[in-house]
Amino acid sequence: MLDLNSSYSYLLWCRDFADTSVIARIDGAPAGFITGYTRPENPDTLMIWQVAVNEDFRGHGLASTMLHELADRTGALRMETTITEDNAASNRLFQAFAEKRGAGFNRRPLFTPDLYPDGHDTEYLYEIAPL
């Protein structure tokens, strides 16, 4: 499930991280988006924050197309994201992305429930390299 941010946070993101994010439009309507950023301590790493595809456009490879577009556009050497165990669609998306690019794929716990004040599930760090 996509964690929702405020409209304000999305506007800031679009202003400050436009080069590392993408929005897809189909017939002029927003169909999906990916928000990402380069890691300050490692600018060759593209961290993917959120992937969202409107349910009307799911199942057509749109998320994969956007991921490849961002990887190519940014020239990143590595990609990272975090995914919970129960997010099957995102798990498949990033595994398939790594396979298609012939990249190495590593997954390990990053943030465990004891770190969250609200009992959030473990976020696993996916490291994909080289792109």
CSV table of N, CA and C in Angstrom, one decimal:
chain,number,residue,atom,x,y,z
A,1,MET,N,0.8,-1.2,0.0
A,1,MET,CA,0.0,0.0,0.0
A,1,MET,C,0.9,1.2,0.0
A,2,LEU,N,0.5,2.2,-0.8
A,2,LEU,CA,1.3,3.4,-0.9
A,2,LEU,C,1.0,4.3,0.3
A,3,ASP,N,2.0,4.8,1.0
A,3,ASP,CA,1.9,5.7,2.1
A,3,ASP,C,1.6,7.1,1.4
A,4,LEU,N,0.5,7.7,1.9
A,4,LEU,CA,0.1,9.0,1.3
A,4,LEU,C,0.8,10.1,2.0
A,5,ASN,N,1.3,11.1,1.3
A,5,ASN,CA,1.9,12.3,1.8
A,5,ASN,C,0.9,13.4,1.5
A,6,SER,N,1.2,14.6,2.1
A,6,SER,CA,0.3,15.7,1.9
A,6,SER,C,0.6,16.3,0.5
A,7,SER,N,-0.4,17.0,-0.1
A,7,SER,CA,-0.2,17.6,-1.4
A,7,SER,C,1.0,18.6,-1.3
A,8,TYR,N,1.2,19.2,-0.2
A,8,TYR,CA,2.3,20.1,0.0
A,8,TYR,C,3.7,19.4,-0.2
A,9,SER,N,3.8,18.2,0.4
A,9,SER,CA,5.0,17.4,0.3
A,9,SER,C,5.3,17.0,-1.2
A,10,TYR,N,4.2,16.7,-1.9
A,10,TYR,CA,4.4,16.3,-3.3
A,10,TYR,C,4.8,17.5,-4.1
A,11,LEU,N,4.2,18.7,-3.8
A,11,LEU,CA,4.6,19.9,-4.6
A,11,LEU,C,6.1,20.2,-4.3
A,12,LEU,N,6.5,20.1,-3.1
A,12,LEU,CA,8.0,20.3,-2.8
A,12,LEU,C,8.8,19.3,-3.5
A,13,TRP,N,8.4,18.0,-3.5
A,13,TRP,CA,9.1,17.0,-4.1
A,13,TRP,C,9.3,17.3,-5.6
A,14,CYS,N,8.2,17.7,-6.3
A,14,CYS,CA,8.3,18.0,-7.7
A,14,CYS,C,9.2,19.1,-8.0
A,15,ARG,N,9.3,20.1,-7.1
A,15,ARG,CA,10.2,21.2,-7.3
A,15,ARG,C,11.6,20.8,-7.1
A,16,ASP,N,11.9,20.1,-6.0
A,16,ASP,CA,13.3,19.8,-5.6
A,16,ASP,C,13.9,18.6,-6.2
A,17,PHE,N,13.0,17.6,-6.6
A,17,PHE,CA,13.6,16.3,-7.1
A,17,PHE,C,13.0,16.0,-8.4
A,18,ALA,N,12.7,16.9,-9.3
A,18,ALA,CA,12.1,16.7,-10.6
A,18,ALA,C,13.0,15.8,-11.5
A,19,ASP,N,14.3,16.0,-11.3
A,19,ASP,CA,15.3,15.3,-12.2
A,19,ASP,C,15.4,13.8,-11.8
A,20,THR,N,14.9,13.4,-10.6
A,20,THR,CA,15.0,12.0,-10.2
A,20,THR,C,13.6,11.4,-9.9
A,21,SER,N,12.6,12.1,-10.5
A,21,SER,CA,11.2,11.6,-10.4
A,21,SER,C,10.6,11.6,-11.8
A,22,VAL,N,9.5,10.9,-12.0
A,22,VAL,CA,8.9,10.9,-13.3
A,22,VAL,C,7.4,10.7,-13.1
A,23,ILE,N,6.6,11.3,-14.0
A,23,ILE,CA,5.2,11.1,-14.0
A,23,ILE,C,4.8,10.7,-15.4
A,24,ALA,N,3.9,9.7,-15.5
A,24,ALA,CA,3.5,9.2,-16.8
A,24,ALA,C,2.0,9.7,-17.0
A,25,ARG,N,1.8,10.1,-18.2
A,25,ARG,CA,0.5,10.6,-18.6
A,25,ARG,C,0.0,9.8,-19.8
A,26,ILE,N,-1.2,9.4,-19.8
A,26,ILE,CA,-1.8,8.7,-20.9
A,26,ILE,C,-3.0,9.4,-21.3
A,27,ASP,N,-3.0,9.9,-22.6
A,27,ASP,CA,-4.1,10.7,-23.1
A,27,ASP,C,-4.3,12.0,-22.2
A,28,GLY,N,-3.2,12.5,-21.7
A,28,GLY,CA,-3.2,13.7,-20.9
A,28,GLY,C,-3.6,13.5,-19.4
A,29,ALA,N,-4.0,12.3,-19.1
A,29,ALA,CA,-4.3,12.0,-17.7
A,29,ALA,C,-3.1,11.4,-16.9
A,30,PRO,N,-2.9,11.8,-15.7
A,30,PRO,CA,-1.8,11.1,-14.9
A,30,PRO,C,-2.1,9.7,-14.8
A,31,ALA,N,-1.2,8.8,-15.1
A,31,ALA,CA,-1.3,7.4,-15.1
A,31,ALA,C,-0.5,6.7,-14.0
A,32,GLY,N,0.7,7.4,-13.7
A,32,GLY,CA,1.5,6.9,-12.7
A,32,GLY,C,2.7,7.8,-12.4
A,33,PHE,N,3.4,7.6,-11.3
A,33,PHE,CA,4.6,8.4,-11.0
A,33,PHE,C,5.5,7.6,-10.1
A,34,ILE,N,6.8,8.0,-10.2
A,34,ILE,CA,7.8,7.5,-9.3
A,34,ILE,C,8.5,8.7,-8.7
A,35,THR,N,8.7,8.7,-7.4
A,35,THR,CA,9.5,9.7,-6.7
A,35,THR,C,10.8,9.1,-6.3
A,36,GLY,N,11.9,9.8,-6.5
A,36,GLY,CA,13.2,9.3,-6.1
A,36,GLY,C,14.2,10.4,-5.9
A,37,TYR,N,15.3,10.1,-5.4
A,37,TYR,CA,16.4,11.1,-5.2
A,37,TYR,C,17.7,10.4,-5.2
A,38,THR,N,18.8,11.2,-5.4
A,38,THR,CA,20.1,10.6,-5.3
A,38,THR,C,20.6,10.8,-3.8
A,39,ARG,N,21.2,9.7,-3.4
A,39,ARG,CA,21.7,9.7,-2.0
A,39,ARG,C,22.8,10.8,-1.8
A,40,PRO,N,22.7,11.7,-0.8
A,40,PRO,CA,23.6,12.7,-0.6
A,40,PRO,C,25.1,12.2,-0.4
A,41,GLU,N,25.2,11.1,0.3
A,41,GLU,CA,26.6,10.6,0.5
A,41,GLU,C,27.1,9.7,-0.6
A,42,ASN,N,26.2,9.4,-1.5
A,42,ASN,CA,26.5,8.5,-2.7
A,42,ASN,C,25.7,8.9,-3.9
A,43,PRO,N,26.1,10.0,-4.6
A,43,PRO,CA,25.3,10.5,-5.7
A,43,PRO,C,25.1,9.6,-6.9
A,44,ASP,N,25.8,8.5,-6.9
A,44,ASP,CA,25.6,7.5,-8.0
A,44,ASP,C,24.5,6.5,-7.6
A,45,THR,N,23.9,6.7,-6.5
A,45,THR,CA,22.8,5.8,-6.0
A,45,THR,C,21.5,6.5,-6.1
A,46,LEU,N,20.6,6.0,-6.9
A,46,LEU,CA,19.2,6.5,-7.0
A,46,LEU,C,18.3,5.7,-6.1
A,47,MET,N,17.8,6.5,-5.1
A,47,MET,CA,16.9,5.9,-4.1
A,47,MET,C,15.4,6.1,-4.6
A,48,ILE,N,14.7,5.1,-4.7
A,48,ILE,CA,13.3,5.2,-5.2
A,48,ILE,C,12.4,5.2,-3.9
A,49,TRP,N,11.7,6.3,-3.8
A,49,TRP,CA,10.8,6.5,-2.6
A,49,TRP,C,9.5,5.9,-2.8
A,50,GLN,N,8.8,6.3,-3.9
A,50,GLN,CA,7.4,5.7,-4.1
A,50,GLN,C,7.2,5.4,-5.6
A,51,VAL,N,6.5,4.4,-5.8
A,51,VAL,CA,6.0,4.0,-7.2
A,51,VAL,C,4.5,3.9,-7.1
A,52,ALA,N,3.8,4.5,-8.0
A,52,ALA,CA,2.4,4.5,-8.0
A,52,ALA,C,1.9,4.4,-9.4
A,53,VAL,N,0.9,3.5,-9.7
A,53,VAL,CA,0.3,3.5,-11.0
A,53,VAL,C,-1.2,3.4,-10.7
A,54,ASN,N,-1.9,4.3,-11.4
A,54,ASN,CA,-3.4,4.4,-11.3
A,54,ASN,C,-3.9,3.0,-11.7
A,55,GLU,N,-4.9,2.5,-10.9
A,55,GLU,CA,-5.4,1.1,-11.2
A,55,GLU,C,-5.9,0.9,-12.6
A,56,ASP,N,-6.4,2.0,-13.3
A,56,ASP,CA,-6.8,1.8,-14.6
A,56,ASP,C,-5.7,1.4,-15.6
A,57,PHE,N,-4.4,1.7,-15.2
A,57,PHE,CA,-3.3,1.5,-16.1
A,57,PHE,C,-2.4,0.4,-15.6
A,58,ARG,N,-2.8,-0.4,-14.6
A,58,ARG,CA,-1.9,-1.4,-14.0
A,58,ARG,C,-1.9,-2.6,-14.9
A,59,GLY,N,-0.8,-3.4,-14.9
A,59,GLY,CA,-0.7,-4.6,-15.6
A,59,GLY,C,-0.2,-4.4,-17.1
A,60,HIS,N,0.3,-3.2,-17.4
A,60,HIS,CA,0.8,-2.9,-18.7
A,60,HIS,C,2.3,-2.6,-18.8
A,61,GLY,N,3.0,-2.8,-17.6
A,61,GLY,CA,4.4,-2.5,-17.6
A,61,GLY,C,4.8,-1.0,-17.4
A,62,LEU,N,3.8,-0.2,-17.0
A,62,LEU,CA,4.1,1.2,-16.8
A,62,LEU,C,5.1,1.5,-15.7
A,63,ALA,N,5.0,0.8,-14.6
A,63,ALA,CA,6.0,1.0,-13.5
A,63,ALA,C,7.4,0.7,-14.0
A,64,SER,N,7.5,-0.5,-14.7
A,64,SER,CA,8.8,-0.9,-15.2
A,64,SER,C,9.4,0.1,-16.2
A,65,THR,N,8.6,0.6,-17.1
A,65,THR,CA,9.0,1.6,-18.0
A,65,THR,C,9.5,2.9,-17.3
A,66,MET,N,8.8,3.3,-16.3
A,66,MET,CA,9.2,4.5,-15.6
A,66,MET,C,10.5,4.3,-14.8
A,67,LEU,N,10.7,3.1,-14.2
A,67,LEU,CA,12.0,2.8,-13.5
A,67,LEU,C,13.1,2.8,-14.5
A,68,HIS,N,13.0,2.2,-15.6
A,68,HIS,CA,14.1,2.2,-16.6
A,68,HIS,C,14.4,3.6,-17.1
A,69,GLU,N,13.3,4.4,-17.3
A,69,GLU,CA,13.5,5.8,-17.7
A,69,GLU,C,14.3,6.5,-16.7
A,70,LEU,N,14.0,6.4,-15.4
A,70,LEU,CA,14.8,7.1,-14.4
A,70,LEU,C,16.2,6.6,-14.3
A,71,ALA,N,16.4,5.3,-14.4
A,71,ALA,CA,17.8,4.8,-14.3
A,71,ALA,C,18.6,5.3,-15.5
A,72,ASP,N,18.0,5.4,-16.7
A,72,ASP,CA,18.7,5.9,-17.9
A,72,ASP,C,19.0,7.4,-17.8
A,73,ARG,N,17.9,8.1,-17.4
A,73,ARG,CA,18.0,9.6,-17.4
A,73,ARG,C,19.0,10.1,-16.3
A,74,THR,N,19.1,9.4,-15.2
A,74,THR,CA,19.9,9.9,-14.1
A,74,THR,C,21.4,9.4,-14.3
A,75,GLY,N,21.6,8.3,-15.0
A,75,GLY,CA,22.9,7.8,-15.2
A,75,GLY,C,23.4,7.1,-13.9
A,76,ALA,N,22.5,6.8,-13.0
A,76,ALA,CA,22.8,6.2,-11.7
A,76,ALA,C,23.5,4.8,-11.9
A,77,LEU,N,24.5,4.5,-11.1
A,77,LEU,CA,25.2,3.3,-11.1
A,77,LEU,C,24.5,2.2,-10.3
A,78,ARG,N,23.7,2.7,-9.3
A,78,ARG,CA,23.1,1.8,-8.3
A,78,ARG,C,21.6,2.3,-8.1
A,79,MET,N,20.8,1.4,-7.7
A,79,MET,CA,19.4,1.8,-7.3
A,79,MET,C,19.1,1.1,-6.0
A,80,GLU,N,18.4,1.9,-5.1
A,80,GLU,CA,18.0,1.3,-3.8
A,80,GLU,C,16.5,1.7,-3.7
A,81,THR,N,15.8,0.8,-2.9
A,81,THR,CA,14.4,1.1,-2.5
A,81,THR,C,14.2,0.3,-1.2
A,82,THR,N,13.1,0.6,-0.6
A,82,THR,CA,12.7,-0.2,0.6
A,82,THR,C,11.3,-0.7,0.3
A,83,ILE,N,11.1,-2.0,0.7
A,83,ILE,CA,9.8,-2.6,0.4
A,83,ILE,C,9.4,-3.5,1.6
A,84,THR,N,8.2,-3.5,2.0
A,84,THR,CA,7.7,-4.5,3.1
A,84,THR,C,7.5,-5.8,2.4
A,85,GLU,N,7.6,-6.9,3.3
A,85,GLU,CA,7.4,-8.2,2.8
A,85,GLU,C,6.1,-8.5,2.1
A,86,ASP,N,5.0,-7.8,2.5
A,86,ASP,CA,3.7,-8.1,2.0
A,86,ASP,C,3.4,-7.4,0.7
A,87,ASN,N,4.3,-6.6,0.2
A,87,ASN,CA,4.1,-5.8,-1.0
A,87,ASN,C,4.6,-6.6,-2.2
A,88,ALA,N,3.8,-7.6,-2.6
A,88,ALA,CA,4.2,-8.5,-3.7
A,88,ALA,C,4.5,-7.8,-5.0
A,89,ALA,N,3.6,-6.9,-5.4
A,89,ALA,CA,3.8,-6.2,-6.7
A,89,ALA,C,5.2,-5.4,-6.7
A,90,SER,N,5.5,-4.7,-5.7
A,90,SER,CA,6.8,-4.0,-5.7
A,90,SER,C,8.0,-5.0,-5.6
A,91,ASN,N,7.8,-6.1,-4.9
A,91,ASN,CA,8.9,-7.1,-4.8
A,91,ASN,C,9.1,-7.6,-6.2
A,92,ARG,N,8.1,-8.0,-6.9
A,92,ARG,CA,8.2,-8.5,-8.3
A,92,ARG,C,8.8,-7.4,-9.2
A,93,LEU,N,8.3,-6.2,-9.1
A,93,LEU,CA,8.8,-5.1,-10.0
A,93,LEU,C,10.3,-4.9,-9.9
A,94,PHE,N,10.8,-4.8,-8.7
A,94,PHE,CA,12.3,-4.6,-8.5
A,94,PHE,C,13.1,-5.8,-8.9
A,95,GLN,N,12.6,-7.0,-8.6
A,95,GLN,CA,13.4,-8.2,-9.0
A,95,GLN,C,13.5,-8.3,-10.5
A,96,ALA,N,12.3,-8.0,-11.2
A,96,ALA,CA,12.3,-8.1,-12.6
A,96,ALA,C,13.2,-7.0,-13.2
A,97,PHE,N,13.2,-5.8,-12.6
A,97,PHE,CA,14.0,-4.7,-13.1
A,97,PHE,C,15.5,-5.1,-13.0
A,98,ALA,N,15.9,-5.7,-11.9
A,98,ALA,CA,17.3,-6.1,-11.8
A,98,ALA,C,17.7,-7.2,-12.8
A,99,GLU,N,16.8,-8.1,-13.0
A,99,GLU,CA,17.0,-9.2,-14.0
A,99,GLU,C,17.1,-8.7,-15.4
A,100,LYS,N,16.2,-7.7,-15.7
A,100,LYS,CA,16.3,-7.2,-17.1
A,100,LYS,C,17.5,-6.4,-17.4
A,101,ARG,N,18.1,-5.8,-16.3
A,101,ARG,CA,19.3,-5.0,-16.5
A,101,ARG,C,20.6,-5.8,-16.3
A,102,GLY,N,20.4,-7.1,-15.9
A,102,GLY,CA,21.5,-7.9,-15.6
A,102,GLY,C,22.3,-7.5,-14.4
A,103,ALA,N,21.6,-6.9,-13.5
A,103,ALA,CA,22.2,-6.3,-12.3
A,103,ALA,C,22.2,-7.3,-11.1
A,104,GLY,N,23.1,-7.1,-10.2
A,104,GLY,CA,23.1,-7.8,-8.9
A,104,GLY,C,22.0,-7.3,-8.1
A,105,PHE,N,21.5,-8.2,-7.2
A,105,PHE,CA,20.3,-7.9,-6.4
A,105,PHE,C,20.6,-8.4,-5.0
A,106,ASN,N,20.5,-7.5,-4.0
A,106,ASN,CA,20.6,-7.8,-2.6
A,106,ASN,C,19.5,-7.3,-1.8
A,107,ARG,N,19.0,-8.0,-0.9
A,107,ARG,CA,17.9,-7.6,0.0
A,107,ARG,C,18.2,-7.9,1.4
A,108,ARG,N,18.0,-6.9,2.3
A,108,ARG,CA,18.3,-7.1,3.7
A,108,ARG,C,17.4,-6.2,4.5
A,109,PRO,N,17.1,-6.5,5.8
A,109,PRO,CA,16.3,-5.7,6.6
A,109,PRO,C,17.0,-4.3,6.8
A,110,LEU,N,16.3,-3.2,6.7
A,110,LEU,CA,16.8,-1.9,7.0
A,110,LEU,C,16.2,-1.3,8.2
A,111,PHE,N,14.9,-1.2,8.2
A,111,PHE,CA,14.2,-0.6,9.4
A,111,PHE,C,13.2,-1.7,9.9
A,112,THR,N,13.4,-2.1,11.1
A,112,THR,CA,12.6,-3.1,11.8
A,112,THR,C,11.6,-2.5,12.7
A,113,PRO,N,10.5,-3.3,13.0
A,113,PRO,CA,9.4,-2.7,13.8
A,113,PRO,C,9.8,-2.0,15.1
A,114,ASP,N,10.9,-2.4,15.7
A,114,ASP,CA,11.3,-1.8,17.0
A,114,ASP,C,11.8,-0.4,16.8
A,115,LEU,N,12.1,0.0,15.6
A,115,LEU,CA,12.5,1.4,15.3
A,115,LEU,C,11.3,2.4,15.0
A,116,TYR,N,10.1,1.8,14.8
A,116,TYR,CA,9.0,2.7,14.5
A,116,TYR,C,8.1,2.9,15.8
A,117,PRO,N,7.6,4.1,15.9
A,117,PRO,CA,6.7,4.3,17.1
A,117,PRO,C,5.3,3.7,16.9
A,118,ASP,N,5.0,3.3,15.6
A,118,ASP,CA,3.6,2.8,15.3
A,118,ASP,C,3.6,1.3,14.9
A,119,GLY,N,4.7,0.6,15.1
A,119,GLY,CA,4.7,-0.9,14.8
A,119,GLY,C,4.7,-1.2,13.3
A,120,HIS,N,5.2,-0.3,12.5
A,120,HIS,CA,5.3,-0.5,11.1
A,120,HIS,C,6.1,-1.8,10.8
A,121,ASP,N,5.7,-2.5,9.7
A,121,ASP,CA,6.4,-3.7,9.3
A,121,ASP,C,7.9,-3.4,8.9
A,122,THR,N,8.7,-4.4,8.9
A,122,THR,CA,10.1,-4.3,8.5
A,122,THR,C,10.1,-3.8,7.0
A,123,GLU,N,10.9,-2.8,6.8
A,123,GLU,CA,11.2,-2.3,5.4
A,123,GLU,C,12.6,-2.9,5.0
A,124,TYR,N,12.5,-3.7,4.0
A,124,TYR,CA,13.7,-4.3,3.4
A,124,TYR,C,14.4,-3.4,2.4
A,125,LEU,N,15.7,-3.3,2.5
A,125,LEU,CA,16.5,-2.5,1.6
A,125,LEU,C,16.8,-3.4,0.4
A,126,TYR,N,16.4,-2.9,-0.8
A,126,TYR,CA,16.8,-3.6,-2.0
A,126,TYR,C,17.9,-2.8,-2.6
A,127,GLU,N,19.0,-3.5,-2.9
A,127,GLU,CA,20.2,-2.8,-3.6
A,127,GLU,C,20.4,-3.5,-4.9
A,128,ILE,N,20.4,-2.7,-6.0
A,128,ILE,CA,20.5,-3.2,-7.3
A,128,ILE,C,21.6,-2.5,-8.0
A,129,ALA,N,22.6,-3.3,-8.4
A,129,ALA,CA,23.8,-2.8,-9.0
A,129,ALA,C,24.6,-3.9,-9.7
A,130,PRO,N,25.4,-3.5,-10.7
A,130,PRO,CA,25.5,-2.2,-11.4
A,130,PRO,C,24.3,-2.0,-12.4
A,131,LEU,N,23.8,-0.8,-12.5
A,131,LEU,CA,22.7,-0.6,-13.5
A,131,LEU,C,23.3,-0.6,-14.9
